[in-house]
Tab-separated table of C-alpha atoms and ligand atoms in Angstrom:
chain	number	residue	atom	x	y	z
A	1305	UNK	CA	121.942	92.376	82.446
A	1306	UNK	CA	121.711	91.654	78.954
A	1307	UNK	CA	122.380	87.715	78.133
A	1308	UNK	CA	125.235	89.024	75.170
A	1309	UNK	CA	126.828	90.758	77.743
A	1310	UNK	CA	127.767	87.691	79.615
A	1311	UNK	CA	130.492	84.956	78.758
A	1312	UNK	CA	129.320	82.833	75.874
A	1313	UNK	CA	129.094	79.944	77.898
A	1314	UNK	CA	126.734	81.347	80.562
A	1315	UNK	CA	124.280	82.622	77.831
A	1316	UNK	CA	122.299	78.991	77.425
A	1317	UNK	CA	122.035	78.688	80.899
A	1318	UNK	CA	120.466	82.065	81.406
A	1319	UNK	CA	118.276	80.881	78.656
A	1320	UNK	CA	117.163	78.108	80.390
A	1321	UNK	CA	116.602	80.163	83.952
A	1322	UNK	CA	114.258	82.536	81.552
A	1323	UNK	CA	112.322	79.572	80.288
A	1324	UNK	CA	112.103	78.568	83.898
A	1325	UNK	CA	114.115	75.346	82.930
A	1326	UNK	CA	115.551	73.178	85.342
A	1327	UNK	CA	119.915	73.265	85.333
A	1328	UNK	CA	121.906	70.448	85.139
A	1329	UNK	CA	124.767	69.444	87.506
A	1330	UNK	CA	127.145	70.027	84.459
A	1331	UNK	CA	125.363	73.667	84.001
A	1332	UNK	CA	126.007	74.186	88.120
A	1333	UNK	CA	129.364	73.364	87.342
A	1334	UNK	CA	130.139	75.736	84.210
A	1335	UNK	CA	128.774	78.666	86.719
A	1336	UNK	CA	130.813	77.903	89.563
A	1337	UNK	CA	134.054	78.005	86.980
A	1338	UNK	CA	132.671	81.181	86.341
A	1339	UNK	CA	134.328	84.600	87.012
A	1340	UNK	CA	131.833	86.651	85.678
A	1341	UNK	CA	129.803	87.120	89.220
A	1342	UNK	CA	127.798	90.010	88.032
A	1343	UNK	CA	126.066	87.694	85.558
A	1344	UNK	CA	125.813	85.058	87.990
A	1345	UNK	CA	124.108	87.914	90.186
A	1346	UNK	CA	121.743	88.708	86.926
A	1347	UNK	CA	121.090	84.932	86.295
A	1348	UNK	CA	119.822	84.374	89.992
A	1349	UNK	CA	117.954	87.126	89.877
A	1350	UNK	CA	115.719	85.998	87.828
A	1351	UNK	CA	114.680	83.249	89.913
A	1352	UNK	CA	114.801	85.492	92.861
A	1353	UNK	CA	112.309	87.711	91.758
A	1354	UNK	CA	109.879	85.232	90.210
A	1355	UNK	CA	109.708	83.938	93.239
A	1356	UNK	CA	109.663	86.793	95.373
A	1357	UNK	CA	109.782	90.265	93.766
A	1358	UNK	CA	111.209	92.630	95.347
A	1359	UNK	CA	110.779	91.989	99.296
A	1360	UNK	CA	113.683	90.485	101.300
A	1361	UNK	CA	112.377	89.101	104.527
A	1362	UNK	CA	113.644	88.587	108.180
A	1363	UNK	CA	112.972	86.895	111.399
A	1364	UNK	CA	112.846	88.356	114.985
A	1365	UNK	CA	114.355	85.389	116.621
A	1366	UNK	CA	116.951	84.475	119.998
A	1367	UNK	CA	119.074	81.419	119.356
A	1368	UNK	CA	119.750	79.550	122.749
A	1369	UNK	CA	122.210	76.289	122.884
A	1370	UNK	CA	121.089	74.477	126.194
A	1371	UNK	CA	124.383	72.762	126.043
A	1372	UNK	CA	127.319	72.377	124.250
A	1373	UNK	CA	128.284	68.659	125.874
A	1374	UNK	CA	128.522	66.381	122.809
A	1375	UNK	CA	129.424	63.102	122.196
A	1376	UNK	CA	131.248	63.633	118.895
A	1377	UNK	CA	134.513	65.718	117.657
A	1378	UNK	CA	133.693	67.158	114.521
A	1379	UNK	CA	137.287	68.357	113.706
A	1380	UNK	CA	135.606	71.977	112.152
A	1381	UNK	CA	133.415	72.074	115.570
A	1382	UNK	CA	135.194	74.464	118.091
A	1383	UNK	CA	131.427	74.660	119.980
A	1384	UNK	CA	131.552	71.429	121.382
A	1385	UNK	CA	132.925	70.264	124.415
A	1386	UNK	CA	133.478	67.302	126.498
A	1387	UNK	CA	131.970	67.315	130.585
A	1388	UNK	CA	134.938	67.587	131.997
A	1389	UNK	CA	136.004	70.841	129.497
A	1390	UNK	CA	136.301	74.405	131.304
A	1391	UNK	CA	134.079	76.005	128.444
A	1392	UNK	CA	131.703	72.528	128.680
A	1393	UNK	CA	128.028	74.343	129.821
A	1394	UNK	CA	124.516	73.105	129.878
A	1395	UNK	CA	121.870	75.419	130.819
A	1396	UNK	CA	118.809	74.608	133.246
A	1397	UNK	CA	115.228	74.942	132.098
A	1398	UNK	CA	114.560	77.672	134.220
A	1399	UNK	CA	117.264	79.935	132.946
A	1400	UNK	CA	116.379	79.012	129.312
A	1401	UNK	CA	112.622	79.743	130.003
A	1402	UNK	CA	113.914	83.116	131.780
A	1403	UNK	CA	115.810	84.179	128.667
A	1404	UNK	CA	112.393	83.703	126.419
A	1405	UNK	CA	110.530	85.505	128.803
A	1406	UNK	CA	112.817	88.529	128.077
A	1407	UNK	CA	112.990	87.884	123.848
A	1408	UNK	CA	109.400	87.477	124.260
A	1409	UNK	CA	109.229	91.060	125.689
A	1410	UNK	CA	111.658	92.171	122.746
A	1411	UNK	CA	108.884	91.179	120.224
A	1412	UNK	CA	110.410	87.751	118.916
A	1413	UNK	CA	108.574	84.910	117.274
A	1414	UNK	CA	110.702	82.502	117.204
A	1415	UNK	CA	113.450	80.490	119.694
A	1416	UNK	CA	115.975	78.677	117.594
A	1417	UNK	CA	117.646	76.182	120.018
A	1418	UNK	CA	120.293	73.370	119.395
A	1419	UNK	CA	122.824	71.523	121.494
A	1420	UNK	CA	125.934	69.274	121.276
A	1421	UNK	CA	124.645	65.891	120.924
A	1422	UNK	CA	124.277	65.688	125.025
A	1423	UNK	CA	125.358	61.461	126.930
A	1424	UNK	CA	122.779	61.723	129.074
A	1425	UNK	CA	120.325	64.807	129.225
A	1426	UNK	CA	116.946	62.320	129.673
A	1427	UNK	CA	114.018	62.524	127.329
A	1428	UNK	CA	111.706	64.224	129.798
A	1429	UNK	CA	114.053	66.780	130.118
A	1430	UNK	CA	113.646	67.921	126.431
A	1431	UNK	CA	109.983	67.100	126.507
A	1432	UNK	CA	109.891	69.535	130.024
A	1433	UNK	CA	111.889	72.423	128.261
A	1434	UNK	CA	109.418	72.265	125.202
A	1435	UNK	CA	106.476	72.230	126.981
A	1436	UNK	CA	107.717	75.145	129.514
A	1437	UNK	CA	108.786	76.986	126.520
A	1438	UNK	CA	105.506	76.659	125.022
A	1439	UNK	CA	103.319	77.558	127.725
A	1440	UNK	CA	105.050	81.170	128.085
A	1441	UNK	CA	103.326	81.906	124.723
A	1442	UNK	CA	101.260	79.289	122.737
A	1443	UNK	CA	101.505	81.025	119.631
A	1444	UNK	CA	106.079	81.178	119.764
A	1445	UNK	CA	107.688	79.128	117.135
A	1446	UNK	CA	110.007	76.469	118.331
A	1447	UNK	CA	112.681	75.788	115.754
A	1448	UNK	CA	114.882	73.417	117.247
A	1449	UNK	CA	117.333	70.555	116.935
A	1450	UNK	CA	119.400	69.413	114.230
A	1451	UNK	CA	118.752	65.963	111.973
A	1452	UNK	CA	121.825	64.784	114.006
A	1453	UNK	CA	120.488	65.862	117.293
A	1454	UNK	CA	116.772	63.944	116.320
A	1455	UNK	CA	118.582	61.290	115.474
A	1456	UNK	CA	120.680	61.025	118.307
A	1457	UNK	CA	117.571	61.984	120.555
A	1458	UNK	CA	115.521	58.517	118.849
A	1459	UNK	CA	118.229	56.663	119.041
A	1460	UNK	CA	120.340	57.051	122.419
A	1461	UNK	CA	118.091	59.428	124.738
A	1462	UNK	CA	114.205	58.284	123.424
A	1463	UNK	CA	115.343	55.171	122.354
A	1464	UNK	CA	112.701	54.618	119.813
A	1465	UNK	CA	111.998	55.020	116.404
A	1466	UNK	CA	112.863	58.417	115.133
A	1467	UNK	CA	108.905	59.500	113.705
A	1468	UNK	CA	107.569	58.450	117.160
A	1469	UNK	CA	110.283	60.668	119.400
A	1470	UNK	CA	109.572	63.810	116.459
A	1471	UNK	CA	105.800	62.852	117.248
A	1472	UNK	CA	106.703	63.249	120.907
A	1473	UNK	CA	109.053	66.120	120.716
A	1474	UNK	CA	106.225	68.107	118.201
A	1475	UNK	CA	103.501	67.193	121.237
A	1476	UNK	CA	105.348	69.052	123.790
A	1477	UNK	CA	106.056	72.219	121.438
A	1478	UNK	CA	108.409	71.520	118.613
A	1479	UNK	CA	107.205	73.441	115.516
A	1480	UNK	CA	110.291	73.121	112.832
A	1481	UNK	CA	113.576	71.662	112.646
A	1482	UNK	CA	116.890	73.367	111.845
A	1483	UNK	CA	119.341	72.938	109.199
A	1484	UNK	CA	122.123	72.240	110.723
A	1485	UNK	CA	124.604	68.935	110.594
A	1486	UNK	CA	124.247	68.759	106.413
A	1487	UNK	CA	127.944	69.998	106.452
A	1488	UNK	CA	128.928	68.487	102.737
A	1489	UNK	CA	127.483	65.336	102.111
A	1490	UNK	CA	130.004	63.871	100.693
A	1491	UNK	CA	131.126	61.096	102.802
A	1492	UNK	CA	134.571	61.716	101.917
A	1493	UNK	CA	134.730	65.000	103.405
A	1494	UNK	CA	132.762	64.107	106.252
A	1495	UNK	CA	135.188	61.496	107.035
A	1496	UNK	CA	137.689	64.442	107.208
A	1497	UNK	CA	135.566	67.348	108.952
A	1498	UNK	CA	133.156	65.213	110.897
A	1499	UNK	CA	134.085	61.839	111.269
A	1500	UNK	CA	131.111	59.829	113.098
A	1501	UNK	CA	128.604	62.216	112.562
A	1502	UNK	CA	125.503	60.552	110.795
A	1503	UNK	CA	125.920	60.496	106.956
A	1504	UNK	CA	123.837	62.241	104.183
A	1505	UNK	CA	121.366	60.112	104.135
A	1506	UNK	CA	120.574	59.758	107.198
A	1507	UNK	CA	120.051	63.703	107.759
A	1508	UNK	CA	117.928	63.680	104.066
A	1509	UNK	CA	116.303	60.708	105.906
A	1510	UNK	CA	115.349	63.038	109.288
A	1511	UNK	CA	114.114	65.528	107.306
A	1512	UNK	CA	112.646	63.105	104.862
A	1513	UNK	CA	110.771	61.547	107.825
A	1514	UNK	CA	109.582	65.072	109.403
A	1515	UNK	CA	108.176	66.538	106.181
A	1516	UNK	CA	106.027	63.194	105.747
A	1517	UNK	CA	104.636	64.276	109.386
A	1518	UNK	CA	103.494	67.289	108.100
A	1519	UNK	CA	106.561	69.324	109.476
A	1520	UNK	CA	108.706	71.922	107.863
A	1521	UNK	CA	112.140	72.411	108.189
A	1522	UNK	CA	115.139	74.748	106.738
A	1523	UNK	CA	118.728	72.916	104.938
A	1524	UNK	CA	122.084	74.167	104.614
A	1525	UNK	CA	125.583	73.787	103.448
A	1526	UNK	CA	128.989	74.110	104.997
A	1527	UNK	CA	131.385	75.075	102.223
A	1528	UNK	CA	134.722	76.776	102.013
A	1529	UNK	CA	136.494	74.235	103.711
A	1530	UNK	CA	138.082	70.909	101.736
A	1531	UNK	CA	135.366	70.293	99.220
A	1532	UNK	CA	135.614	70.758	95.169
A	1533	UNK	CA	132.601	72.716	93.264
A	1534	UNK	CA	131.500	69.324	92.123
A	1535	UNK	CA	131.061	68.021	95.912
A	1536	UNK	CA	129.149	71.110	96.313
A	1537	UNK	CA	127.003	70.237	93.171
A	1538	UNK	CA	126.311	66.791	94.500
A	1539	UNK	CA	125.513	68.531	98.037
A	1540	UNK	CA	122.841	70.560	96.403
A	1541	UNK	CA	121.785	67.757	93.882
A	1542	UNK	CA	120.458	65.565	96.726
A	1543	UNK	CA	118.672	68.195	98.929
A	1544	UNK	CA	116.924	68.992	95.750
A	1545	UNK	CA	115.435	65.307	95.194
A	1546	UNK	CA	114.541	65.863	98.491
A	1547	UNK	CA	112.690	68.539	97.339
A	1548	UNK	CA	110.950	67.041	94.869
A	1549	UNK	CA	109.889	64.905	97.177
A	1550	UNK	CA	108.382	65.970	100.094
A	1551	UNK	CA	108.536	69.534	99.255
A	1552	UNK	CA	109.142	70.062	103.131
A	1553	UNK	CA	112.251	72.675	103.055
A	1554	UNK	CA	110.866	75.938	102.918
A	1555	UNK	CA	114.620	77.598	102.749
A	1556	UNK	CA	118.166	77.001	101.933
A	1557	UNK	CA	120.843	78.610	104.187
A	1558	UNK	CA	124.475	77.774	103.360
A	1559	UNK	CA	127.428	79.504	105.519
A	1560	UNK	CA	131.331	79.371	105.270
A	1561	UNK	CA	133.326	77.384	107.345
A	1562	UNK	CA	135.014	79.774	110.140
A	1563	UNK	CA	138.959	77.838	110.298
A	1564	UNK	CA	139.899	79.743	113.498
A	1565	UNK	CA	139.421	77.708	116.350
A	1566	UNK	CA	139.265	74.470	114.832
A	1567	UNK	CA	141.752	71.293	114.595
A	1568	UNK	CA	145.261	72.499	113.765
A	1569	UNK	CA	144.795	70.587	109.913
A	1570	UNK	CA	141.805	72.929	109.301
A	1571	UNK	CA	142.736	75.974	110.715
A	1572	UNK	CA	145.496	76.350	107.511
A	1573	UNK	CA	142.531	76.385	105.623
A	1574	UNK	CA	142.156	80.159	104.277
A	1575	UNK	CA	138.912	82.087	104.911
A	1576	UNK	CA	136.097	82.007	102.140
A	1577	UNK	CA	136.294	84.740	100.228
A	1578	UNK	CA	133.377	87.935	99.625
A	1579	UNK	CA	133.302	86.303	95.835
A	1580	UNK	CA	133.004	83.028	96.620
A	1581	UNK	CA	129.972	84.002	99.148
A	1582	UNK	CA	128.303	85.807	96.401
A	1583	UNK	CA	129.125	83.079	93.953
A	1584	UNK	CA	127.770	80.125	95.905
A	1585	UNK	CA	125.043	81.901	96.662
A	1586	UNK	CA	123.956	82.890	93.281
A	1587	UNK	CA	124.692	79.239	91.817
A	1588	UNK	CA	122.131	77.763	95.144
A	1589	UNK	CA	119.546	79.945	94.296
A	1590	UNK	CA	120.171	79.072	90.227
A	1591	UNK	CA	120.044	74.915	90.991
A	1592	UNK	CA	117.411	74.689	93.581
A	1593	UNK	CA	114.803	75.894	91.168
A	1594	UNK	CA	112.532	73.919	93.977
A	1595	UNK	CA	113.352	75.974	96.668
A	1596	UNK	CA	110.805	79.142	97.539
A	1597	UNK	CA	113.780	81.292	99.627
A	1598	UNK	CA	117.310	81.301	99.912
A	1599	UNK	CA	119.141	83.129	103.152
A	1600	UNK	CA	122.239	85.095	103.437
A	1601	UNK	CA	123.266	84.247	106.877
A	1602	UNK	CA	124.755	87.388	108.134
A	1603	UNK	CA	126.387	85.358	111.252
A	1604	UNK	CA	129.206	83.913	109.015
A	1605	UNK	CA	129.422	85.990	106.470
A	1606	UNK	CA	128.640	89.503	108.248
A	1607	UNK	CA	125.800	92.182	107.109
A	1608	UNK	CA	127.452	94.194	104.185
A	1609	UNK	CA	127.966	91.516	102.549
A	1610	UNK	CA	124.429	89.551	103.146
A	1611	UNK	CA	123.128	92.799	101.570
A	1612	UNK	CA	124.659	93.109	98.807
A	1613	UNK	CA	123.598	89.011	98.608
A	1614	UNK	CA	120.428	90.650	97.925
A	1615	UNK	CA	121.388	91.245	94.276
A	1616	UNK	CA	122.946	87.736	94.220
A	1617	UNK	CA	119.809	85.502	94.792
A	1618	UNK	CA	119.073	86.004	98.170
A	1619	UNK	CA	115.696	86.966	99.457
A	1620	UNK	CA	116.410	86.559	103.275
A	1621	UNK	CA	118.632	88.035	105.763
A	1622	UNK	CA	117.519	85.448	108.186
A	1623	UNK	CA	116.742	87.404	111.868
A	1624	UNK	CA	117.765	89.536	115.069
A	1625	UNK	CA	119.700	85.923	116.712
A	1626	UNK	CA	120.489	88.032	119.739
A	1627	UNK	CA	123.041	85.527	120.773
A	1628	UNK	CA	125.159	83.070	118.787
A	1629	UNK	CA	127.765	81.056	120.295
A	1630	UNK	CA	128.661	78.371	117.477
A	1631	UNK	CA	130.374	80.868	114.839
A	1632	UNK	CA	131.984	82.883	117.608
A	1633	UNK	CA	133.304	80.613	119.464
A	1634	UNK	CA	135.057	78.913	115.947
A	1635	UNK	CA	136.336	83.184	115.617
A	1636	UNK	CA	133.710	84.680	113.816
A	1637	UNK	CA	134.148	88.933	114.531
A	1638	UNK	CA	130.281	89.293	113.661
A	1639	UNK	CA	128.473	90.947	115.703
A	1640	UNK	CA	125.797	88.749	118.204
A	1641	UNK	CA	122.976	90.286	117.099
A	1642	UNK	CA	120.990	92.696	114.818
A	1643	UNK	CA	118.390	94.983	115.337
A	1644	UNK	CA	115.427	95.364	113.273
A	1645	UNK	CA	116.398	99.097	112.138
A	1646	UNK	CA	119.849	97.561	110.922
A	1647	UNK	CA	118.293	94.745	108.964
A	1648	UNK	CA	115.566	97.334	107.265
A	1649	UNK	CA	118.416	99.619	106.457
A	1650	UNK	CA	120.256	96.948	104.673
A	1651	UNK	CA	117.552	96.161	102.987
A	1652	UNK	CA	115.674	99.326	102.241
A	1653	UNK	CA	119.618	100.519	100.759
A	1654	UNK	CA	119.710	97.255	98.331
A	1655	UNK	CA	116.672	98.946	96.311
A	1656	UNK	CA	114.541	96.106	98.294
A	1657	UNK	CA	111.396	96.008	100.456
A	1658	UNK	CA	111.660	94.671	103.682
A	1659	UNK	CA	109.283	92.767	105.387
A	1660	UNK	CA	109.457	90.809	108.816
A	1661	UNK	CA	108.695	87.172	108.516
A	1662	UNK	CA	107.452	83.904	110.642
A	1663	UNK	CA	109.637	80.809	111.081
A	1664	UNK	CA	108.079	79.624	107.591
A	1665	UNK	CA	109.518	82.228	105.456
A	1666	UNK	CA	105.601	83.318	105.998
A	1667	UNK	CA	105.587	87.083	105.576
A	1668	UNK	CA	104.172	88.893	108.332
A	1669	UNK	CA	103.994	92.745	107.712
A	1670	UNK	CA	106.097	95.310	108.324
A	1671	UNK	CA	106.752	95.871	111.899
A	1672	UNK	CA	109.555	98.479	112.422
A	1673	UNK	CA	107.112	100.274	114.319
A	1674	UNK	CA	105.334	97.715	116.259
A	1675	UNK	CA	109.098	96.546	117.760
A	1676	UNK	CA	109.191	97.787	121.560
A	1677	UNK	CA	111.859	100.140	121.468
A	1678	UNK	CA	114.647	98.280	123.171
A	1679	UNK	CA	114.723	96.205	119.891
A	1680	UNK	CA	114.066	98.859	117.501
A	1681	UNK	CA	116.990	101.027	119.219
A	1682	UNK	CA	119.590	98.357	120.154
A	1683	UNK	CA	119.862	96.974	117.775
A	1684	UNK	CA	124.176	76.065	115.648
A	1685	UNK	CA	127.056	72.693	113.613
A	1686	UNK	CA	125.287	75.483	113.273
A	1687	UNK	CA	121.470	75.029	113.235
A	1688	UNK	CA	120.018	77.673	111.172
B	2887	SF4	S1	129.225	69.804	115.046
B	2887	SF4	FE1	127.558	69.116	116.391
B	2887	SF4	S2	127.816	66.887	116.483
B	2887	SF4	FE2	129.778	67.725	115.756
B	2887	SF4	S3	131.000	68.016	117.614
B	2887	SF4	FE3	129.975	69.968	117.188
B	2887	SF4	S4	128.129	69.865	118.427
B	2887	SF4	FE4	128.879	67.762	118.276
């Protein structure tokens, strides 16, 4: 798009993206007021191909949640459940090594597992379902556990300090951590969605503390709910110090909160809109100029419209998930899983160039062929 096209006040901000010029919180603010999406689409563009041309990547992954017992009530969290609950379920080792075994067979790289924040699962337990996990296949990515689960894990279950139990949990097999538990980091908001749960800085510090070891990790963003554009810009403002920091998030996932199924106060709460998808989107991939990839999760906000994210900023339609419980349960319609074929198509169709990725946003090659057929035919909370 040409920059005289665009509303006057957008123009020195797509200036700046050209020059490869950091925005300001003020600039992040000016583009969420605006309505002009097309030129937010243009604007992130940029960044999204200087940073990745023209592929758009995804995963072959299976989520599993071992259990959904938790100590907390997030008020947006219809996954949870207390023991005594008839949809309360934690799954046994076996059964969770059992359902890898069959992914495994489907071709995936990766198991992305996270649970409620469980009273009294014991530490060997988690150390035993790593390790078992592991040993089916040395070379499968475990991407597990939210900040708020580590942190709950050092504290309550390992009882010691949070690098050593992440230095225990990365011994037995633990190769990233997921994104999930960010929510908005306001603590006002938090003290209305997810009163209790840890606050902001003590999820920046879990993934503060991981990156120092060496590990990688993904961040994201639960908007749509009760927060204001500028709670979103302070959201974004702090995982990008992060950033600077450590440099340890290797992608940014944000996803709409799902009302149905939550507390009766949120469930008024009307459904994000397909613009304001696009439009937060656009405006993440603009700020977090320190961010290699940004993800369209498909799970929340279904696949047309991740696809057409890929003219919005996005270079990532995330992966295959096989099986997620978290968004449905809250009343996402979404289907459970995709196949390969459906996430080439979508990407192939957006003028893009589709290429299968690790759990590091690491591009692998294109494998539409190499899937065994049952994948290539069939087709968190939330921890992405
Ligand atoms: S969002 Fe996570 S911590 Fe909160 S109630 Fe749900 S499972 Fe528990």
């Amino acid at each position: 798009m040409i920059a005289a096209l665009m509303e006057r006040e957008l123009r020195p901000i797509h200036d700046k993206v050209r020059a490869g010029e950091r925005i300001t919180d003020e600039d992040a603010l000016t583009l969420y007021a605006s309505h002009d999406l097309n030129a937010l689409g243009a604007i992130a563009n940029v960044v999204r191909e200087r940073k990745n041309g023209n592929v758009a990547t995804y995963l072959l992954n299976r989520y599993i949640n071992y259990a959904n017992v938790c100590i907390l009530s997030c008020q947006f969290c219809a996954f949870a459940a207390k023991k005594r609950d008839a949809h309360a379920f934690e799954l046994a080792i076996p059964e969770i090594v059992e359902t890898t075994r069959k992914a495994l067979g489907q071709g995936i790289t990766e198991i992305h597992m996270v649970g409620g924040l469980h009273p009294t699962l014991k530490a060997e337990w988690y150390l035993e379902l790593l390790r078992s996990l592991k040993a089916l296949d040395p070379n499968l990515h475990l991407k597990c556990f939210t900040a708020i689960e580590a942190r709950h894990l050092a504290d309550r279950i390992f009882k010691l300090p949070l690098q050593e139990t992440l230095a225990r949990l990365r011994e037995a097999g633990l190769g990233s951590l997921t994104g999930g538990g960010a929510e908005i980091f306001d603590q006002a908001i938090r003290d209305r969605i997810c009163r209790g749960k840890e606050t902001a800085e003590e999820y920046l510090d879990v993934h503060r503390t991981w990156h120092r070891m060496g590990g990688r990790s993904t961040c994201t963003m639960l908007f749509g709910h009760i927060e204001t554009m500028a709670q979103r810009v302070d959201h974004l403002r702090r995982l990008r110090g992060l950033q600077d920091e450590t440099h340890g998030f290797t992608g940014f996932i944000p996803f709409a909160f799902v009302p149905e199924g939550t507390t009766r106060e949120l469930r008024e709460i009307r459904p994000t809109t397909g613009f304001d998808e696009l439009r937060n989107l656009a405006v993440s991939r603009i700020y977090l100029d320190n961010f290699d990839h940004v993800t369209a999760y498909w799970v929340s906000m279904g696949l047309p419209l991740a696809q057409v994210a890929l003219g919005y900023g996005v270079d990532d339609l995330h992966g295959t998930i096989m099986e997620e419980k978290i968004f449905h349960m809250a009343g996402a319609k979404t289907p459970q899983e995709q196949t390969v074929a459906a996430l080439e198509n979508a990407i192939r169709e957006a003028g893009r160039e589709p290429m299968q990725r690790d759990s590091h946003y690491n591009r692998i090659a294109p494998t539409f062929r190499a899937v065994p057929v049952e994948m290539a035919g069939v087709g968190e909370l939330a921890g992405v």
